[in-house]
Amino acid sequence: MTRLVILGKQGAGKGTQCALLAKHYHIPHISTGDMLRTAVAEGTHLGLQAKAIMEAGELVSDEIILGIVHERLTQADAQLGFLLDGFPRTDAQAQGLMAMLAPNKIDVALDIDVPDDVVTKRMLARGRDDDTPEAMQRRLELYQTETAPLLELFSKGGFLVSVDGLGTELEVHGRVIDAIERNRSL
Ligand code: ADP
């Protein structure tokens, strides 16, 4: 049973590390960003609500996000563990997650640490549709004000593991697995 939360700003390499981790632990990779992009592409009610917010780099409401995560976590494949990517991003989301899981807890909140100038370069190189310079800047700001404070919250709970995100994908993956296993055995 492995319940993981992946933190880290846009461009920190979360997507790549999540794919490797999901394989390693045989757990579903649950990305709120991917779920929202699917909803936008399919033109669902949720997608219509989220589209403009995402394009501006703003955050979709906690209520909506908690609703889609709750629904996803009740599915059969998530009963033996999961990897949450891009969630929680706010204090309310973190509190909501804890409440959803109680009496269980997450095993590890993983922070992949990469400096701002490096993430900006990576983001410019990947050029996703919603990666306008303004939206990228806004996401970094929101990371600092809304998401970075969660590091302290998870640290107090003894869940936080920080890993240096510089290096090749496999170097970072090795560090991530070592760090998770070390923290879990504490
Ligand atoms: P990133 O570009 O940081 O990798 P994601 O792919 O996780 O971002 O998410 C893309 C966009 O979807 C975000 O900028 C935001 O508008 C919305 N979003 C995703 N996850 C959340 C969340 N947990 N809370 C609020 N909004 C979210």
PDB file of C-alpha atoms and ligand atoms in Angstrom:
ATOM      1  CA  MET A   1       0.000   0.000   0.000  1.00  0.00           C
ATOM      2  CA  THR A   2       1.593   3.233  -1.120  1.00  0.00           C
ATOM      3  CA  ARG A   3      -0.170   6.579  -0.920  1.00  0.00           C
ATOM      4  CA  LEU A   4       1.904   9.362  -2.397  1.00  0.00           C
ATOM      5  CA  VAL A   5       1.443  13.062  -2.982  1.00  0.00           C
ATOM      6  CA  ILE A   6       3.793  14.817  -5.397  1.00  0.00           C
ATOM      7  CA  LEU A   7       4.484  18.493  -4.862  1.00  0.00           C
ATOM      8  CA  GLY A   8       6.732  20.746  -6.901  1.00  0.00           C
ATOM      9  CA  LYS A   9       6.140  23.632  -9.261  1.00  0.00           C
ATOM     10  CA  GLN A  10       5.216  23.447 -12.905  1.00  0.00           C
ATOM     11  CA  GLY A  11       8.206  22.228 -14.898  1.00  0.00           C
ATOM     12  CA  ALA A  12       9.801  20.477 -11.913  1.00  0.00           C
ATOM     13  CA  GLY A  13       9.606  17.181 -13.777  1.00  0.00           C
ATOM     14  CA  LYS A  14       6.560  15.921 -11.915  1.00  0.00           C
ATOM     15  CA  GLY A  15       4.971  14.301 -14.951  1.00  0.00           C
ATOM     16  CA  THR A  16       8.029  12.226 -15.779  1.00  0.00           C
ATOM     17  CA  GLN A  17       8.692  11.205 -12.201  1.00  0.00           C
ATOM     18  CA  CYS A  18       5.044  10.314 -11.676  1.00  0.00           C
ATOM     19  CA  ALA A  19       5.041   7.978 -14.667  1.00  0.00           C
ATOM     20  CA  LEU A  20       8.140   6.197 -13.319  1.00  0.00           C
ATOM     21  CA  LEU A  21       6.738   6.032  -9.775  1.00  0.00           C
ATOM     22  CA  ALA A  22       3.346   4.688 -10.846  1.00  0.00           C
ATOM     23  CA  LYS A  23       5.131   1.846 -12.630  1.00  0.00           C
ATOM     24  CA  HIS A  24       7.497   1.167  -9.749  1.00  0.00           C
ATOM     25  CA  TYR A  25       4.736   0.928  -7.124  1.00  0.00           C
ATOM     26  CA  HIS A  26       1.924  -0.351  -9.399  1.00  0.00           C
ATOM     27  CA  ILE A  27      -0.381   2.471  -8.372  1.00  0.00           C
ATOM     28  CA  PRO A  28      -2.578   4.771 -10.481  1.00  0.00           C
ATOM     29  CA  HIS A  29      -1.177   8.179 -11.421  1.00  0.00           C
ATOM     30  CA  ILE A  30      -3.947  10.637 -10.600  1.00  0.00           C
ATOM     31  CA  SER A  31      -3.283  14.072 -12.089  1.00  0.00           C
ATOM     32  CA  THR A  32      -5.890  16.788 -11.521  1.00  0.00           C
ATOM     33  CA  GLY A  33      -4.354  18.764 -14.414  1.00  0.00           C
ATOM     34  CA  ASP A  34      -4.810  15.772 -16.761  1.00  0.00           C
ATOM     35  CA  MET A  35      -8.367  15.177 -15.553  1.00  0.00           C
ATOM     36  CA  LEU A  36      -9.223  18.835 -16.161  1.00  0.00           C
ATOM     37  CA  ARG A  37      -7.579  18.850 -19.613  1.00  0.00           C
ATOM     38  CA  THR A  38      -9.599  15.747 -20.553  1.00  0.00           C
ATOM     39  CA  ALA A  39     -12.782  17.477 -19.382  1.00  0.00           C
ATOM     40  CA  VAL A  40     -11.911  20.554 -21.462  1.00  0.00           C
ATOM     41  CA  ALA A  41     -11.179  18.416 -24.547  1.00  0.00           C
ATOM     42  CA  GLU A  42     -14.468  16.534 -24.131  1.00  0.00           C
ATOM     43  CA  GLY A  43     -16.411  19.738 -23.538  1.00  0.00           C
ATOM     44  CA  THR A  44     -18.093  18.450 -20.376  1.00  0.00           C
ATOM     45  CA  HIS A  45     -19.770  20.781 -17.885  1.00  0.00           C
ATOM     46  CA  LEU A  46     -16.618  20.642 -15.755  1.00  0.00           C
ATOM     47  CA  GLY A  47     -14.455  21.373 -18.801  1.00  0.00           C
ATOM     48  CA  LEU A  48     -16.505  24.419 -19.712  1.00  0.00           C
ATOM     49  CA  GLN A  49     -16.168  25.720 -16.153  1.00  0.00           C
ATOM     50  CA  ALA A  50     -12.412  25.092 -15.985  1.00  0.00           C
ATOM     51  CA  LYS A  51     -11.166  26.181 -19.423  1.00  0.00           C
ATOM     52  CA  ALA A  52     -10.754  29.942 -18.947  1.00  0.00           C
ATOM     53  CA  ILE A  53      -9.407  29.508 -15.421  1.00  0.00           C
ATOM     54  CA  MET A  54      -6.714  27.134 -16.635  1.00  0.00           C
ATOM     55  CA  GLU A  55      -5.774  29.322 -19.576  1.00  0.00           C
ATOM     56  CA  ALA A  56      -5.205  32.220 -17.169  1.00  0.00           C
ATOM     57  CA  GLY A  57      -3.051  30.063 -14.880  1.00  0.00           C
ATOM     58  CA  GLU A  58      -5.526  30.563 -12.036  1.00  0.00           C
ATOM     59  CA  LEU A  59      -6.708  27.809  -9.712  1.00  0.00           C
ATOM     60  CA  VAL A  60      -9.936  25.915 -10.259  1.00  0.00           C
ATOM     61  CA  SER A  61     -12.119  26.136  -7.116  1.00  0.00           C
ATOM     62  CA  ASP A  62     -11.322  23.876  -4.169  1.00  0.00           C
ATOM     63  CA  GLU A  63     -14.882  22.577  -4.202  1.00  0.00           C
ATOM     64  CA  ILE A  64     -14.654  21.361  -7.797  1.00  0.00           C
ATOM     65  CA  ILE A  65     -11.193  19.882  -7.322  1.00  0.00           C
ATOM     66  CA  LEU A  66     -12.126  18.089  -4.094  1.00  0.00           C
ATOM     67  CA  GLY A  67     -15.179  16.685  -5.844  1.00  0.00           C
ATOM     68  CA  ILE A  68     -13.239  15.167  -8.754  1.00  0.00           C
ATOM     69  CA  VAL A  69     -10.491  13.810  -6.501  1.00  0.00           C
ATOM     70  CA  HIS A  70     -13.001  12.258  -4.129  1.00  0.00           C
ATOM     71  CA  GLU A  71     -14.773  10.548  -6.992  1.00  0.00           C
ATOM     72  CA  ARG A  72     -11.490   9.261  -8.429  1.00  0.00           C
ATOM     73  CA  LEU A  73     -10.237   7.920  -5.091  1.00  0.00           C
ATOM     74  CA  THR A  74     -13.349   5.812  -4.613  1.00  0.00           C
ATOM     75  CA  GLN A  75     -12.618   3.824  -7.801  1.00  0.00           C
ATOM     76  CA  ALA A  76     -11.385   0.251  -7.425  1.00  0.00           C
ATOM     77  CA  ASP A  77      -7.823   0.784  -8.692  1.00  0.00           C
ATOM     78  CA  ALA A  78      -7.130   3.431  -6.054  1.00  0.00           C
ATOM     79  CA  GLN A  79      -7.932   1.183  -3.102  1.00  0.00           C
ATOM     80  CA  LEU A  80      -4.406  -0.224  -2.927  1.00  0.00           C
ATOM     81  CA  GLY A  81      -2.663   3.107  -3.169  1.00  0.00           C
ATOM     82  CA  PHE A  82      -2.261   6.083  -5.481  1.00  0.00           C
ATOM     83  CA  LEU A  83      -0.047   8.861  -6.634  1.00  0.00           C
ATOM     84  CA  LEU A  84      -1.596  12.324  -6.520  1.00  0.00           C
ATOM     85  CA  ASP A  85      -0.053  14.824  -8.955  1.00  0.00           C
ATOM     86  CA  GLY A  86      -0.960  18.517  -8.923  1.00  0.00           C
ATOM     87  CA  PHE A  87      -3.111  18.055  -5.834  1.00  0.00           C
ATOM     88  CA  PRO A  88      -3.353  19.339  -3.144  1.00  0.00           C
ATOM     89  CA  ARG A  89      -2.444  22.872  -4.202  1.00  0.00           C
ATOM     90  CA  THR A  90      -4.142  24.846  -1.401  1.00  0.00           C
ATOM     91  CA  ASP A  91      -4.578  24.490   2.328  1.00  0.00           C
ATOM     92  CA  ALA A  92      -8.287  23.699   1.876  1.00  0.00           C
ATOM     93  CA  GLN A  93      -7.414  20.912  -0.582  1.00  0.00           C
ATOM     94  CA  ALA A  94      -4.841  19.469   1.833  1.00  0.00           C
ATOM     95  CA  GLN A  95      -7.370  19.498   4.689  1.00  0.00           C
ATOM     96  CA  GLY A  96      -9.988  17.970   2.403  1.00  0.00           C
ATOM     97  CA  LEU A  97      -7.615  15.189   1.399  1.00  0.00           C
ATOM     98  CA  MET A  98      -6.784  14.329   5.016  1.00  0.00           C
ATOM     99  CA  ALA A  99     -10.508  14.203   5.826  1.00  0.00           C
ATOM    100  CA  MET A 100     -11.198  11.948   2.820  1.00  0.00           C
ATOM    101  CA  LEU A 101      -8.489   9.480   3.807  1.00  0.00           C
ATOM    102  CA  ALA A 102      -9.106   9.400   7.558  1.00  0.00           C
ATOM    103  CA  PRO A 103      -8.407   7.241   9.486  1.00  0.00           C
ATOM    104  CA  ASN A 104      -5.733   6.424   6.903  1.00  0.00           C
ATOM    105  CA  LYS A 105      -2.966   8.836   5.981  1.00  0.00           C
ATOM    106  CA  ILE A 106      -0.619   9.429   3.086  1.00  0.00           C
ATOM    107  CA  ASP A 107       2.780   7.755   3.294  1.00  0.00           C
ATOM    108  CA  VAL A 108       4.895  10.464   1.721  1.00  0.00           C
ATOM    109  CA  ALA A 109       4.535  13.967   0.289  1.00  0.00           C
ATOM    110  CA  LEU A 110       7.358  14.298  -2.198  1.00  0.00           C
ATOM    111  CA  ASP A 111       8.749  17.697  -3.092  1.00  0.00           C
ATOM    112  CA  ILE A 112      10.782  17.831  -6.289  1.00  0.00           C
ATOM    113  CA  ASP A 113      12.909  20.903  -5.893  1.00  0.00           C
ATOM    114  CA  VAL A 114      14.048  22.876  -8.946  1.00  0.00           C
ATOM    115  CA  PRO A 115      14.990  26.590  -9.042  1.00  0.00           C
ATOM    116  CA  ASP A 116      12.597  29.056 -10.769  1.00  0.00           C
ATOM    117  CA  ASP A 117      14.980  29.947 -13.616  1.00  0.00           C
ATOM    118  CA  VAL A 118      15.305  26.271 -14.558  1.00  0.00           C
ATOM    119  CA  VAL A 119      11.551  25.609 -14.517  1.00  0.00           C
ATOM    120  CA  THR A 120      10.925  28.686 -16.666  1.00  0.00           C
ATOM    121  CA  LYS A 121      13.398  27.421 -19.288  1.00  0.00           C
ATOM    122  CA  ARG A 122      11.808  23.961 -19.266  1.00  0.00           C
ATOM    123  CA  MET A 123       8.307  25.402 -19.589  1.00  0.00           C
ATOM    124  CA  LEU A 124       9.288  27.533 -22.562  1.00  0.00           C
ATOM    125  CA  ALA A 125      10.747  24.434 -24.214  1.00  0.00           C
ATOM    126  CA  ARG A 126       7.626  22.277 -23.720  1.00  0.00           C
ATOM    127  CA  GLY A 127       5.154  24.904 -25.085  1.00  0.00           C
ATOM    128  CA  ARG A 128       1.832  23.370 -24.058  1.00  0.00           C
ATOM    129  CA  ASP A 129      -1.293  25.279 -25.252  1.00  0.00           C
ATOM    130  CA  ASP A 130      -1.986  26.782 -21.850  1.00  0.00           C
ATOM    131  CA  ASP A 131       1.669  27.804 -21.331  1.00  0.00           C
ATOM    132  CA  THR A 132       1.496  31.492 -22.213  1.00  0.00           C
ATOM    133  CA  PRO A 133       4.160  33.613 -20.439  1.00  0.00           C
ATOM    134  CA  GLU A 134       1.463  35.308 -18.341  1.00  0.00           C
ATOM    135  CA  ALA A 135      -0.117  32.007 -17.263  1.00  0.00           C
ATOM    136  CA  MET A 136       3.303  30.524 -16.445  1.00  0.00           C
ATOM    137  CA  GLN A 137       4.168  33.541 -14.310  1.00  0.00           C
ATOM    138  CA  ARG A 138       0.808  33.369 -12.542  1.00  0.00           C
ATOM    139  CA  ARG A 139       1.230  29.635 -11.804  1.00  0.00           C
ATOM    140  CA  LEU A 140       4.634  30.281 -10.231  1.00  0.00           C
ATOM    141  CA  GLU A 141       3.147  33.069  -8.098  1.00  0.00           C
ATOM    142  CA  LEU A 142       0.287  30.834  -6.973  1.00  0.00           C
ATOM    143  CA  TYR A 143       2.759  28.081  -6.215  1.00  0.00           C
ATOM    144  CA  GLN A 144       4.604  30.450  -3.851  1.00  0.00           C
ATOM    145  CA  THR A 145       1.512  31.827  -2.113  1.00  0.00           C
ATOM    146  CA  GLU A 146      -0.830  28.809  -2.057  1.00  0.00           C
ATOM    147  CA  THR A 147       1.158  25.617  -2.494  1.00  0.00           C
ATOM    148  CA  ALA A 148       4.604  26.240  -0.948  1.00  0.00           C
ATOM    149  CA  PRO A 149       3.023  26.690   2.533  1.00  0.00           C
ATOM    150  CA  LEU A 150       1.806  23.085   2.285  1.00  0.00           C
ATOM    151  CA  LEU A 151       5.427  21.952   2.520  1.00  0.00           C
ATOM    152  CA  GLU A 152       5.440  23.064   6.134  1.00  0.00           C
ATOM    153  CA  LEU A 153       2.129  21.381   6.829  1.00  0.00           C
ATOM    154  CA  PHE A 154       3.353  18.048   5.466  1.00  0.00           C
ATOM    155  CA  SER A 155       6.708  18.499   7.162  1.00  0.00           C
ATOM    156  CA  LYS A 156       5.010  18.908  10.560  1.00  0.00           C
ATOM    157  CA  GLY A 157       3.095  15.703   9.957  1.00  0.00           C
ATOM    158  CA  GLY A 158       6.361  13.879   9.199  1.00  0.00           C
ATOM    159  CA  PHE A 159       5.357  13.167   5.585  1.00  0.00           C
ATOM    160  CA  LEU A 160       7.621  15.508   3.672  1.00  0.00           C
ATOM    161  CA  VAL A 161      10.511  14.231   1.591  1.00  0.00           C
ATOM    162  CA  SER A 162      12.455  16.746  -0.530  1.00  0.00           C
ATOM    163  CA  VAL A 163      14.487  15.643  -3.499  1.00  0.00           C
ATOM    164  CA  ASP A 164      16.817  17.644  -5.735  1.00  0.00           C
ATOM    165  CA  GLY A 165      15.150  17.710  -9.165  1.00  0.00           C
ATOM    166  CA  LEU A 166      18.291  18.545 -11.163  1.00  0.00           C
ATOM    167  CA  GLY A 167      19.917  15.781 -13.195  1.00  0.00           C
ATOM    168  CA  THR A 168      18.712  13.120 -15.612  1.00  0.00           C
ATOM    169  CA  GLU A 169      15.254  11.596 -15.256  1.00  0.00           C
ATOM    170  CA  LEU A 170      16.740   8.341 -13.972  1.00  0.00           C
ATOM    171  CA  GLU A 171      19.063  10.077 -11.518  1.00  0.00           C
ATOM    172  CA  VAL A 172      16.113  11.916 -10.039  1.00  0.00           C
ATOM    173  CA  HIS A 173      14.023   8.720 -10.026  1.00  0.00           C
ATOM    174  CA  GLY A 174      16.737   6.905  -8.063  1.00  0.00           C
ATOM    175  CA  ARG A 175      16.836   9.699  -5.492  1.00  0.00           C
ATOM    176  CA  VAL A 176      13.059   9.686  -5.251  1.00  0.00           C
ATOM    177  CA  ILE A 177      12.777   5.939  -4.561  1.00  0.00           C
ATOM    178  CA  ASP A 178      15.594   6.067  -1.982  1.00  0.00           C
ATOM    179  CA  ALA A 179      13.974   9.011  -0.234  1.00  0.00           C
ATOM    180  CA  ILE A 180      10.506   7.426  -0.167  1.00  0.00           C
ATOM    181  CA  GLU A 181      11.774   4.125   1.215  1.00  0.00           C
ATOM    182  CA  ARG A 182      13.911   5.858   3.826  1.00  0.00           C
ATOM    183  CA  ASN A 183      10.995   7.969   5.048  1.00  0.00           C
ATOM    184  CA  ARG A 184       8.545   5.099   5.038  1.00  0.00           C
ATOM    185  CA  SER A 185      10.715   2.951   7.314  1.00  0.00           C
ATOM    186  CA  LEU A 186      10.933   5.695   9.961  1.00  0.00           C
TER     187      LEU A 186
HETATM  188  P1  ADP B   1       1.269  22.396 -14.164  1.00  0.00           P
HETATM  189  O1  ADP B   1       1.255  23.275 -15.364  1.00  0.00           O
HETATM  190  O2  ADP B   1       1.622  23.113 -12.909  1.00  0.00           O
HETATM  191  O3  ADP B   1       1.920  21.073 -14.337  1.00  0.00           O
HETATM  192  P2  ADP B   1      -1.278  21.011 -13.968  1.00  0.00           P
HETATM  193  O4  ADP B   1      -1.177  20.268 -15.235  1.00  0.00           O
HETATM  194  O5  ADP B   1      -1.220  20.272 -12.695  1.00  0.00           O
HETATM  195  O6  ADP B   1      -0.262  22.181 -13.913  1.00  0.00           O
HETATM  196  O7  ADP B   1      -2.611  21.904 -13.973  1.00  0.00           O
HETATM  197  C1  ADP B   1      -2.931  22.791 -15.025  1.00  0.00           C
HETATM  198  C2  ADP B   1      -3.997  23.774 -14.550  1.00  0.00           C
HETATM  199  O8  ADP B   1      -5.146  23.060 -14.073  1.00  0.00           O
HETATM  200  C3  ADP B   1      -3.589  24.655 -13.380  1.00  0.00           C
HETATM  201  O9  ADP B   1      -2.885  25.810 -13.793  1.00  0.00           O
HETATM  202  C4  ADP B   1      -4.950  24.980 -12.743  1.00  0.00           C
HETATM  203  O10 ADP B   1      -5.633  25.975 -13.481  1.00  0.00           O
HETATM  204  C5  ADP B   1      -5.702  23.677 -12.913  1.00  0.00           C
HETATM  205  N1  ADP B   1      -5.500  22.776 -11.747  1.00  0.00           N
HETATM  206  C6  ADP B   1      -4.886  21.561 -11.757  1.00  0.00           C
HETATM  207  N2  ADP B   1      -4.865  21.009 -10.534  1.00  0.00           N
HETATM  208  C7  ADP B   1      -5.476  21.896  -9.716  1.00  0.00           C
HETATM  209  C8  ADP B   1      -5.742  21.935  -8.323  1.00  0.00           C
HETATM  210  N3  ADP B   1      -5.376  20.931  -7.499  1.00  0.00           N
HETATM  211  N4  ADP B   1      -6.385  23.017  -7.830  1.00  0.00           N
HETATM  212  C9  ADP B   1      -6.766  24.037  -8.619  1.00  0.00           C
HETATM  213  N5  ADP B   1      -6.531  24.079  -9.934  1.00  0.00           N
HETATM  214  C10 ADP B   1      -5.889  23.039 -10.495  1.00  0.00           C
END
